Short mmCIF file of C-alpha atoms in Angstrom, two decimals:
data_model
loop_
_atom_site.label_atom_id
_atom_site.label_comp_id
_atom_site.label_asym_id
_atom_site.label_seq_id
_atom_site.Cartn_x
_atom_site.Cartn_y
_atom_site.Cartn_z
CA MET A 1 0.00 0.00 0.00
CA SER A 2 1.42 3.39 -0.98
CA ASP A 3 1.83 6.20 1.55
CA ALA A 4 -1.10 8.11 -0.01
CA ALA A 5 -3.34 5.05 0.12
CA ALA A 6 -2.34 4.35 3.74
CA THR A 7 -3.07 7.96 4.71
CA LEU A 8 -6.47 7.84 3.00
CA HIS A 9 -7.25 4.54 4.73
CA LYS A 10 -6.45 6.06 8.16
CA THR A 11 -8.52 9.15 7.34
CA VAL A 12 -11.50 7.02 6.29
CA GLU A 13 -11.25 4.95 9.50
CA ARG A 14 -11.09 8.08 11.66
CA MET A 15 -14.03 9.67 9.84
CA GLU A 16 -16.08 6.45 10.06
CA ALA A 17 -15.77 6.66 13.86
CA ARG A 18 -17.04 10.24 13.73
CA ALA A 19 -19.90 9.24 11.42
CA LEU A 20 -20.96 6.59 13.93
CA ALA A 21 -20.87 9.20 16.70
CA TYR A 22 -23.14 11.54 14.70
CA GLN A 23 -25.50 8.61 14.08
CA ARG A 24 -25.54 7.59 17.73
CA ILE A 25 -25.71 11.03 19.36
CA TYR A 26 -27.95 12.94 16.92
CA SER A 27 -29.60 10.15 14.88
CA TRP A 28 -28.22 11.82 11.76
CA PRO A 29 -27.40 9.82 8.61
CA ALA A 30 -23.68 10.61 8.52
CA CYS A 31 -21.35 8.66 6.26
CA VAL A 32 -17.86 8.79 4.79
CA ASP A 33 -16.98 9.27 1.14
CA PRO A 34 -14.42 6.48 0.62
CA SER A 35 -12.83 8.28 -2.33
CA ASN A 36 -11.56 11.20 -0.25
CA GLY A 37 -12.42 10.50 3.41
CA ALA A 38 -14.92 13.37 3.66
CA LEU A 39 -17.46 13.12 6.48
CA MET A 40 -20.87 13.82 4.97
CA LEU A 41 -24.44 14.31 6.18
CA ALA A 42 -27.27 13.00 4.00
CA LEU A 43 -30.24 15.35 3.68
CA HIS A 44 -33.60 13.61 3.77
CA ALA A 45 -37.29 14.07 4.60
CA ASP A 46 -36.61 15.21 8.19
CA LEU A 47 -33.40 17.18 7.67
CA ASP A 48 -32.80 20.03 5.25
CA ALA A 49 -30.19 22.75 4.81
CA ILE A 50 -29.97 26.36 3.65
CA THR A 51 -26.65 28.08 2.85
CA VAL A 52 -26.15 31.84 2.93
CA PRO A 53 -23.20 34.26 2.69
CA ALA A 54 -21.29 34.99 5.91
CA GLU A 55 -22.70 38.42 6.78
CA LEU A 56 -26.30 37.31 6.25
CA GLY A 57 -25.58 34.15 8.24
CA VAL A 58 -24.40 36.13 11.26
CA ARG A 59 -27.51 38.33 11.19
CA THR A 60 -29.83 35.37 10.63
CA GLN A 61 -28.40 33.44 13.56
CA ARG A 62 -28.81 36.55 15.74
CA VAL A 63 -32.52 36.68 14.81
CA LEU A 64 -32.94 32.97 15.53
CA CYS A 65 -31.17 33.33 18.91
CA LEU A 66 -33.46 36.19 19.91
CA ARG A 67 -36.45 34.02 19.04
CA MET A 68 -34.91 31.02 20.89
CA LEU A 69 -34.93 29.03 17.64
CA ALA A 70 -31.20 28.81 16.90
CA GLY A 71 -29.98 25.43 15.76
CA PRO A 72 -26.79 23.92 14.40
CA VAL A 73 -24.88 25.97 11.84
CA LEU A 74 -21.87 24.88 9.80
CA LEU A 75 -19.23 27.25 8.49
CA LEU A 76 -18.22 26.24 4.95
CA PRO A 77 -14.95 27.66 3.57
CA THR A 78 -15.56 29.52 0.32
CA GLY A 79 -11.99 29.58 -0.90
CA SER A 80 -12.16 33.32 -1.56
CA GLY A 81 -10.63 34.34 1.77
CA THR A 82 -12.29 37.76 1.67
CA THR A 83 -15.95 37.22 2.43
CA GLY A 84 -15.69 34.67 5.21
CA PRO A 85 -17.21 31.22 5.23
CA ASP A 86 -20.72 30.48 4.03
CA TRP A 87 -23.17 29.63 6.81
CA LEU A 88 -25.13 26.40 6.40
CA PHE A 89 -28.24 26.19 8.60
CA LEU A 90 -29.48 22.68 9.37
CA THR A 91 -33.28 22.71 9.61
CA GLY A 92 -36.31 20.54 9.92
CA PRO A 93 -38.16 19.51 6.75
CA ALA A 94 -38.48 22.05 3.95
CA GLN A 95 -41.89 23.33 2.94
CA ALA A 96 -43.22 24.75 -0.30
CA LEU A 97 -42.43 28.39 -1.02
CA ARG A 98 -44.01 30.80 -3.45
CA HIS A 99 -41.89 31.35 -6.55
CA ARG A 100 -41.54 35.04 -5.67
CA THR A 101 -40.08 34.13 -2.26
CA ILE A 102 -37.57 31.73 -3.83
CA VAL A 103 -36.44 34.45 -6.24
CA GLU A 104 -36.19 36.99 -3.40
CA LEU A 105 -34.10 34.62 -1.27
CA GLY A 106 -31.89 33.76 -4.25
CA ARG A 107 -31.16 37.46 -4.75
CA ILE A 108 -29.79 37.73 -1.22
CA GLY A 109 -27.60 34.67 -1.73
CA ALA A 110 -29.64 31.88 -0.12
CA ARG A 111 -29.08 28.45 -1.62
CA PHE A 112 -31.34 25.49 -0.96
CA HIS A 113 -29.98 21.95 -0.86
CA GLN A 114 -31.89 19.14 -2.54
CA ARG A 115 -33.02 16.11 -0.59
CA SER A 116 -30.86 13.03 -1.01
CA THR A 117 -27.76 15.19 -1.40
CA PHE A 118 -24.91 15.50 1.06
CA VAL A 119 -23.34 18.36 3.01
CA PRO A 120 -19.90 18.18 4.66
CA LEU A 121 -19.48 17.80 8.41
CA PRO A 122 -16.46 18.81 10.50
CA PRO A 123 -13.56 18.18 10.19
CA THR A 124 -13.91 17.67 6.42
CA ARG A 125 -11.74 20.00 4.35
CA VAL A 126 -13.40 22.14 1.66
CA ASN A 127 -11.53 24.65 -0.52
CA GLY A 128 -8.35 24.02 1.49
CA SER A 129 -9.87 24.77 4.92
CA GLU A 130 -11.74 22.79 7.53
CA VAL A 131 -15.52 22.84 7.84
CA ARG A 132 -16.41 23.78 11.43
CA TRP A 133 -19.39 24.51 13.64
CA SER A 134 -20.52 28.06 14.34
CA THR A 135 -23.25 26.61 16.55
CA SER A 136 -22.80 22.96 17.47
CA PRO A 137 -25.74 20.57 17.59
CA VAL A 138 -27.18 19.60 20.97
CA SER A 139 -28.20 16.01 21.59
CA GLY A 140 -31.97 15.66 22.00
CA ARG A 141 -32.74 19.15 20.68
CA GLU A 142 -34.86 19.30 17.55
CA LEU A 143 -33.69 21.19 14.51
CA PRO A 144 -35.28 24.61 14.02
CA PRO A 145 -38.34 24.64 11.78
CA TRP A 146 -37.45 25.38 8.18
CA ALA A 147 -40.08 28.14 8.02
CA ALA A 148 -38.53 29.83 11.08
CA VAL A 149 -35.12 29.92 9.40
CA ILE A 150 -36.68 31.34 6.21
CA ALA A 151 -38.46 34.03 8.26
CA ALA A 152 -35.22 34.87 10.09
CA LEU A 153 -33.36 35.11 6.76
CA ARG A 154 -35.94 37.53 5.43
CA SER A 155 -35.85 39.60 8.63
CA ALA A 156 -32.04 39.66 8.62
CA ALA A 157 -31.93 40.68 4.96
CA LEU A 158 -34.24 43.60 5.72
CA GLY A 159 -32.11 44.64 8.70
CA CYS A 160 -34.72 43.60 11.28
CA THR A 161 -32.40 41.85 13.74
CA GLN A 162 -33.85 43.09 17.02
#
């Protein structure tokens, strides 16, 4: 086995242990991509995600904290180094939105993740930097309702963070 293959094998083993911990502690469908050792979270019917630019993420989390609805948030390196990491909000199940609302949220930089796709979990590396938690998950605590995160995004985008 080459040095690179041995290193990847050790990384995959280490990440598999972390995936099992996420499964056991949070009941999340975490897994490891065997091609690169990335620790990934599968989005599904009970777990969705919304990604926004850094500044909007900070304001949105402030709104959610004030409303006692803050949940786990991942910081995803963008690779640009100037704007800060993207903020990925883990939420309960997505609901239908009016087309106008989707367009409005797209204009402010919100990106919706499709079900049955994967998002990286710490300590996976993306764009040369490590994914990390801004707000870590809490065992036994439900994810914030998707609609509450959408409302907080809209409030934060309008500057209503009090």
